[in-house]
Amino acid sequence: MMASRLDALFVYGTLRRGDVRWSFLEPFAADDGVDDTAGGTLFDTGLGYPAAVFDGAGTIVGTTFRLRPERLVEALQVLDEEEDTVAGLYRRVEIVTGRGVAAWAYAYGNGLSLTPIAGGDWFAR
């Protein structure tokens, strides 16, 4: 995917601080992140990670991080690979968070059976 001037990333699942894939984001985070939300529906894939659909139907709980500007292109390449955007499992999309921040986020692509997560919070499931 093409990089842009967006330097924020909204994360809602295993890329959040304290979860199993935080180590992929941590070297690229320019700040400690802020608690945030996004309009959409969060699903449990049954595979140990969630999937989000940014459809505005509900609220997804997450964190918005600023990415290091000098490593922005590298960060997006690494995260796109980790999120399996090439195979289409996830897509990197532009959203506006509940705090009004224009940010990248990873939206569910296709191919999995999904169960909605009540309350939209992966950590509270």
Short mmCIF file of C-alpha atoms in Angstrom, two decimals:
data_model
loop_
_atom_site.label_atom_id
_atom_site.label_comp_id
_atom_site.label_asym_id
_atom_site.label_seq_id
_atom_site.Cartn_x
_atom_site.Cartn_y
_atom_site.Cartn_z
CA MET A 1 0.00 0.00 0.00
CA MET A 2 1.07 3.56 -0.56
CA ALA A 3 2.35 5.60 2.34
CA SER A 4 0.86 8.99 3.02
CA ARG A 5 1.44 11.89 5.34
CA LEU A 6 -0.70 10.28 8.03
CA ASP A 7 1.55 9.60 11.00
CA ALA A 8 -0.99 8.18 13.46
CA LEU A 9 -2.12 4.59 13.92
CA PHE A 10 -5.25 3.44 15.76
CA VAL A 11 -4.83 -0.06 17.23
CA TYR A 12 -7.56 -2.13 18.89
CA GLY A 13 -6.19 -5.63 19.42
CA THR A 14 -2.91 -7.49 19.65
CA LEU A 15 -0.85 -4.44 18.57
CA ARG A 16 -1.96 -2.61 21.76
CA ARG A 17 0.62 -2.16 24.50
CA GLY A 18 0.67 -5.27 26.67
CA ASP A 19 -0.64 -7.68 24.05
CA VAL A 20 1.27 -10.30 22.09
CA ARG A 21 2.16 -8.26 19.00
CA TRP A 22 2.97 -4.92 20.67
CA SER A 23 6.65 -5.62 19.88
CA PHE A 24 5.95 -5.02 16.17
CA LEU A 25 4.65 -1.49 16.84
CA GLU A 26 6.81 -0.46 19.81
CA PRO A 27 9.99 0.50 17.86
CA PHE A 28 7.96 2.82 15.63
CA ALA A 29 5.82 4.52 18.30
CA ALA A 30 6.79 8.17 18.85
CA ASP A 31 4.65 8.51 21.97
CA ASP A 32 2.91 6.49 24.68
CA GLY A 33 -0.38 6.58 22.79
CA VAL A 34 -3.74 7.90 23.95
CA ASP A 35 -6.87 5.97 24.77
CA ASP A 36 -9.24 6.44 21.86
CA THR A 37 -12.20 4.96 20.04
CA ALA A 38 -13.32 4.46 16.46
CA GLY A 39 -16.73 3.98 14.91
CA GLY A 40 -17.25 0.36 13.98
CA THR A 41 -17.73 -3.20 15.11
CA LEU A 42 -15.08 -5.38 16.73
CA PHE A 43 -15.17 -9.13 16.21
CA ASP A 44 -13.45 -12.14 17.78
CA THR A 45 -11.93 -14.31 15.07
CA GLY A 46 -11.60 -17.26 17.43
CA LEU A 47 -7.89 -17.35 16.53
CA GLY A 48 -6.51 -15.20 19.37
CA TYR A 49 -6.87 -11.84 17.65
CA PRO A 50 -9.73 -9.50 16.75
CA ALA A 51 -10.98 -8.05 13.49
CA ALA A 52 -12.55 -4.62 13.02
CA VAL A 53 -15.05 -3.31 10.54
CA PHE A 54 -15.05 0.50 10.53
CA ASP A 55 -18.72 0.84 9.63
CA GLY A 56 -19.73 3.37 12.28
CA ALA A 57 -22.25 0.88 13.72
CA GLY A 58 -20.77 0.85 17.22
CA THR A 59 -17.65 1.80 19.16
CA ILE A 60 -14.25 0.13 19.00
CA VAL A 61 -11.97 0.77 21.98
CA GLY A 62 -8.27 1.20 21.29
CA THR A 63 -5.21 3.41 21.41
CA THR A 64 -3.91 5.96 18.94
CA PHE A 65 -0.15 6.26 18.55
CA ARG A 66 1.95 8.73 16.60
CA LEU A 67 4.54 6.96 14.46
CA ARG A 68 8.14 8.15 14.27
CA PRO A 69 8.27 10.36 11.16
CA GLU A 70 11.78 9.23 10.21
CA ARG A 71 10.61 5.58 10.25
CA LEU A 72 7.07 6.05 8.92
CA VAL A 73 7.54 4.22 5.61
CA GLU A 74 9.37 1.36 7.33
CA ALA A 75 6.71 1.17 10.06
CA LEU A 76 3.88 0.87 7.56
CA GLN A 77 5.75 -1.77 5.56
CA VAL A 78 6.45 -3.88 8.66
CA LEU A 79 2.92 -3.53 10.01
CA ASP A 80 1.32 -4.21 6.61
CA GLU A 81 3.31 -7.43 6.41
CA GLU A 82 2.44 -8.42 9.97
CA GLU A 83 -1.25 -7.65 9.38
CA ASP A 84 -1.16 -9.75 6.20
CA THR A 85 -2.47 -7.02 3.90
CA VAL A 86 -0.95 -8.75 0.86
CA ALA A 87 -3.17 -11.82 1.30
CA GLY A 88 -6.14 -9.56 2.04
CA LEU A 89 -6.83 -10.73 5.60
CA TYR A 90 -6.64 -7.07 6.67
CA ARG A 91 -6.53 -3.74 4.82
CA ARG A 92 -4.87 -0.54 6.00
CA VAL A 93 -7.51 2.18 5.89
CA GLU A 94 -7.76 5.84 6.86
CA ILE A 95 -10.17 6.62 9.68
CA VAL A 96 -10.97 9.55 11.96
CA THR A 97 -10.90 8.47 15.61
CA GLY A 98 -13.27 9.50 18.38
CA ARG A 99 -10.73 12.16 19.39
CA GLY A 100 -10.78 13.55 15.86
CA VAL A 101 -7.37 12.20 14.83
CA ALA A 102 -6.88 11.14 11.21
CA ALA A 103 -5.16 7.78 11.54
CA TRP A 104 -4.35 4.53 9.84
CA ALA A 105 -6.12 1.42 11.11
CA TYR A 106 -6.27 -2.20 10.02
CA ALA A 107 -9.73 -3.27 8.87
CA TYR A 108 -10.85 -6.84 8.41
CA GLY A 109 -10.59 -8.05 4.83
CA ASN A 110 -12.31 -11.41 4.51
CA GLY A 111 -12.09 -15.16 4.97
CA LEU A 112 -12.88 -15.68 8.66
CA SER A 113 -15.95 -16.56 10.68
CA LEU A 114 -16.52 -13.68 13.10
CA THR A 115 -18.28 -13.23 16.46
CA PRO A 116 -19.06 -9.64 17.62
CA ILE A 117 -17.31 -8.52 20.84
CA ALA A 118 -19.82 -6.81 23.14
CA GLY A 119 -18.60 -3.35 24.12
CA GLY A 120 -15.98 -3.27 21.36
CA ASP A 121 -13.00 -3.77 23.70
CA TRP A 122 -10.58 -6.65 22.97
CA PHE A 123 -8.99 -6.30 26.44
CA ALA A 124 -12.39 -6.53 28.22
CA ARG A 125 -13.71 -9.58 26.36
#
